[in-house]
Short mmCIF file of C-alpha atoms in Angstrom, two decimals:
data_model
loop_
_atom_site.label_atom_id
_atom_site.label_comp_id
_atom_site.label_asym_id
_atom_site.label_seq_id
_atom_site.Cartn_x
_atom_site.Cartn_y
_atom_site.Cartn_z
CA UNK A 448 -9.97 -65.42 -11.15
CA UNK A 449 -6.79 -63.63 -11.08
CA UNK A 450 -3.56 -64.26 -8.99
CA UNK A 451 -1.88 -61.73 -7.26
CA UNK A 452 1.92 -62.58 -8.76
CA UNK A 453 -0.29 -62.85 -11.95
CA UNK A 454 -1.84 -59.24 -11.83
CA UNK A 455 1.62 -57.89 -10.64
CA UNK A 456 3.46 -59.76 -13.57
CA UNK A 457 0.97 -58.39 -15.64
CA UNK A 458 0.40 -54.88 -15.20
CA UNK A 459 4.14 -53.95 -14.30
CA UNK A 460 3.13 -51.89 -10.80
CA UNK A 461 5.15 -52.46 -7.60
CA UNK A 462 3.30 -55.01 -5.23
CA UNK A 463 2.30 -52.47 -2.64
CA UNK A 464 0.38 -50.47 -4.97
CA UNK A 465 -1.46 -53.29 -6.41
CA UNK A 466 -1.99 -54.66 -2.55
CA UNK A 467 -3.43 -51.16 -1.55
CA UNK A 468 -5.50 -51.33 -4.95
CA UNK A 469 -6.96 -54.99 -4.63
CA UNK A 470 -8.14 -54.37 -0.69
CA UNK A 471 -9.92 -51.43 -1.95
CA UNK A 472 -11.67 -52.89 -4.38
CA UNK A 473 -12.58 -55.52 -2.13
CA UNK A 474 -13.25 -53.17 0.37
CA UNK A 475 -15.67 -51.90 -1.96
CA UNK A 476 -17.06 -54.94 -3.51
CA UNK A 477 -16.03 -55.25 -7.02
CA UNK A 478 -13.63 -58.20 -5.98
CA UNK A 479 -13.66 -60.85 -3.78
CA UNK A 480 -10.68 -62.04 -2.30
CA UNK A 481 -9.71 -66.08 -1.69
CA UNK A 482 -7.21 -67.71 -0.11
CA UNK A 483 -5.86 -70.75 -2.42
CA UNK A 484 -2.66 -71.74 -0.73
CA UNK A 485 -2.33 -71.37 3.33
CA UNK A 486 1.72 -71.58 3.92
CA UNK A 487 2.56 -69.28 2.72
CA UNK A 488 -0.66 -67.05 2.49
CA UNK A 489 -1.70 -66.87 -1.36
CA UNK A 490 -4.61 -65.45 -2.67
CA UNK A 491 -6.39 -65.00 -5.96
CA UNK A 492 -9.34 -61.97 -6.88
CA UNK A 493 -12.29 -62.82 -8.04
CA UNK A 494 -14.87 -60.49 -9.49
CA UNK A 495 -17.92 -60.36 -7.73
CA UNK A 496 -21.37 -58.98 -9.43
CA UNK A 497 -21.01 -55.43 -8.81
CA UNK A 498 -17.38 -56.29 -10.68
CA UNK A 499 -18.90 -57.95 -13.42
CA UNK A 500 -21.55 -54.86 -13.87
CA UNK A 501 -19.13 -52.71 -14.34
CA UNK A 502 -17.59 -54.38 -17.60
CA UNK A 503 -19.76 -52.61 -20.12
CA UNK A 504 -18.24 -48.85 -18.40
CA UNK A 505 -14.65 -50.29 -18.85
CA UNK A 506 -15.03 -51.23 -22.77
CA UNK A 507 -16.94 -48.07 -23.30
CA UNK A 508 -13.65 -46.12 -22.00
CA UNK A 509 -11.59 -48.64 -23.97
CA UNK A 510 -13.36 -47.56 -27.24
CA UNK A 511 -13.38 -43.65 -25.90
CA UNK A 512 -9.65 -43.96 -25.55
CA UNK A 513 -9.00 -45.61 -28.70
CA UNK A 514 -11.03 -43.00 -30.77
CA UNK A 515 -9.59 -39.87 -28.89
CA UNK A 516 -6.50 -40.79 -27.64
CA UNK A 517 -4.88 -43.43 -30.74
CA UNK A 518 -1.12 -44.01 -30.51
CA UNK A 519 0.36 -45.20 -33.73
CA UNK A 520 1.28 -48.53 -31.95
CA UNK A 521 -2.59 -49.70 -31.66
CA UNK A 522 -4.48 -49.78 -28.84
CA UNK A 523 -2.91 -51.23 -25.52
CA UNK A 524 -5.59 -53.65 -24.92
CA UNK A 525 -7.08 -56.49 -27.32
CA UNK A 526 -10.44 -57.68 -26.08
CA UNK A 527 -11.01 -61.39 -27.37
CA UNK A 528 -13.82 -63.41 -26.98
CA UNK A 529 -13.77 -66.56 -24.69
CA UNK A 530 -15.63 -68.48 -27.02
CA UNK A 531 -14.06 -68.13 -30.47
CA UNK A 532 -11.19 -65.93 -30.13
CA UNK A 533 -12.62 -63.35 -32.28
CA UNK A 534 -11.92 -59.54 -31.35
CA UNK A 535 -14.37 -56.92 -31.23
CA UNK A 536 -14.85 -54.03 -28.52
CA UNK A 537 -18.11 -53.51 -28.81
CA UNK A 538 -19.83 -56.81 -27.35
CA UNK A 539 -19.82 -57.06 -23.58
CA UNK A 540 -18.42 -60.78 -23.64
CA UNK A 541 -15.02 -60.15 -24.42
CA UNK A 542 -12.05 -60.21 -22.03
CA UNK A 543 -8.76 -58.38 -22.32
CA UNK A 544 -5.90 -61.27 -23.09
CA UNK A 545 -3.28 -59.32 -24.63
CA UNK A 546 -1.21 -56.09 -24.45
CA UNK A 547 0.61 -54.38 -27.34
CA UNK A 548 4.23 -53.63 -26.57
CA UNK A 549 4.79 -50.06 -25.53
CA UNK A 550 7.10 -47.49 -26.94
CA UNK A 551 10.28 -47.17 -25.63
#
């Protein structure tokens, strides 16, 4: 489960384009949105099953983009399993943890 502030801290976006991007994926049914705190209103995404299947399509574009589209700097995204901390992009039991530093 992800936070909102978390996911906006994160991946750098202004909050009404991640807002308008979390209700449509809950719209849709990859996440599933839950309130955590009620004053003020906080919530935190959760992915649901149809989320969860789509995690093998994500590190198949992760590899795609790293073979095809390589920056000198690495790839963006480390995958890293929960388990041991090992990283690998091919298994589909990794999570993304870390972010390489972009260019200036």
């Amino acid at each position: 489960m992800r936070r909102f502030e978390a996911l906006q801290k994160d991946l750098g976006i202004a909050r009404n384009v991640l807002q308008t991007r979390l209700t449509r994926l809950v719209e849709h049914g990859v996440l599933e949105k839950r309130l955590y705190k009620v004053r003020p209103p906080r919530y935190q995404y959760a992915l649901t099953e149809k989320g969860l299947d789509l995690w093998p399509t994500i590190v198949a574009l992760l590899q795609w983009g790293d073979k095809h589209a390589a920056t000198p700097a690495g790839p963006p995204v480390v995958l890293e399993h929960r388990g041991c901390g090992g990283r690998d992009r091919r298994a589909p039991h990794l999570r993304p943890v870390q972010r390489a530093p972009r260019p200036a």
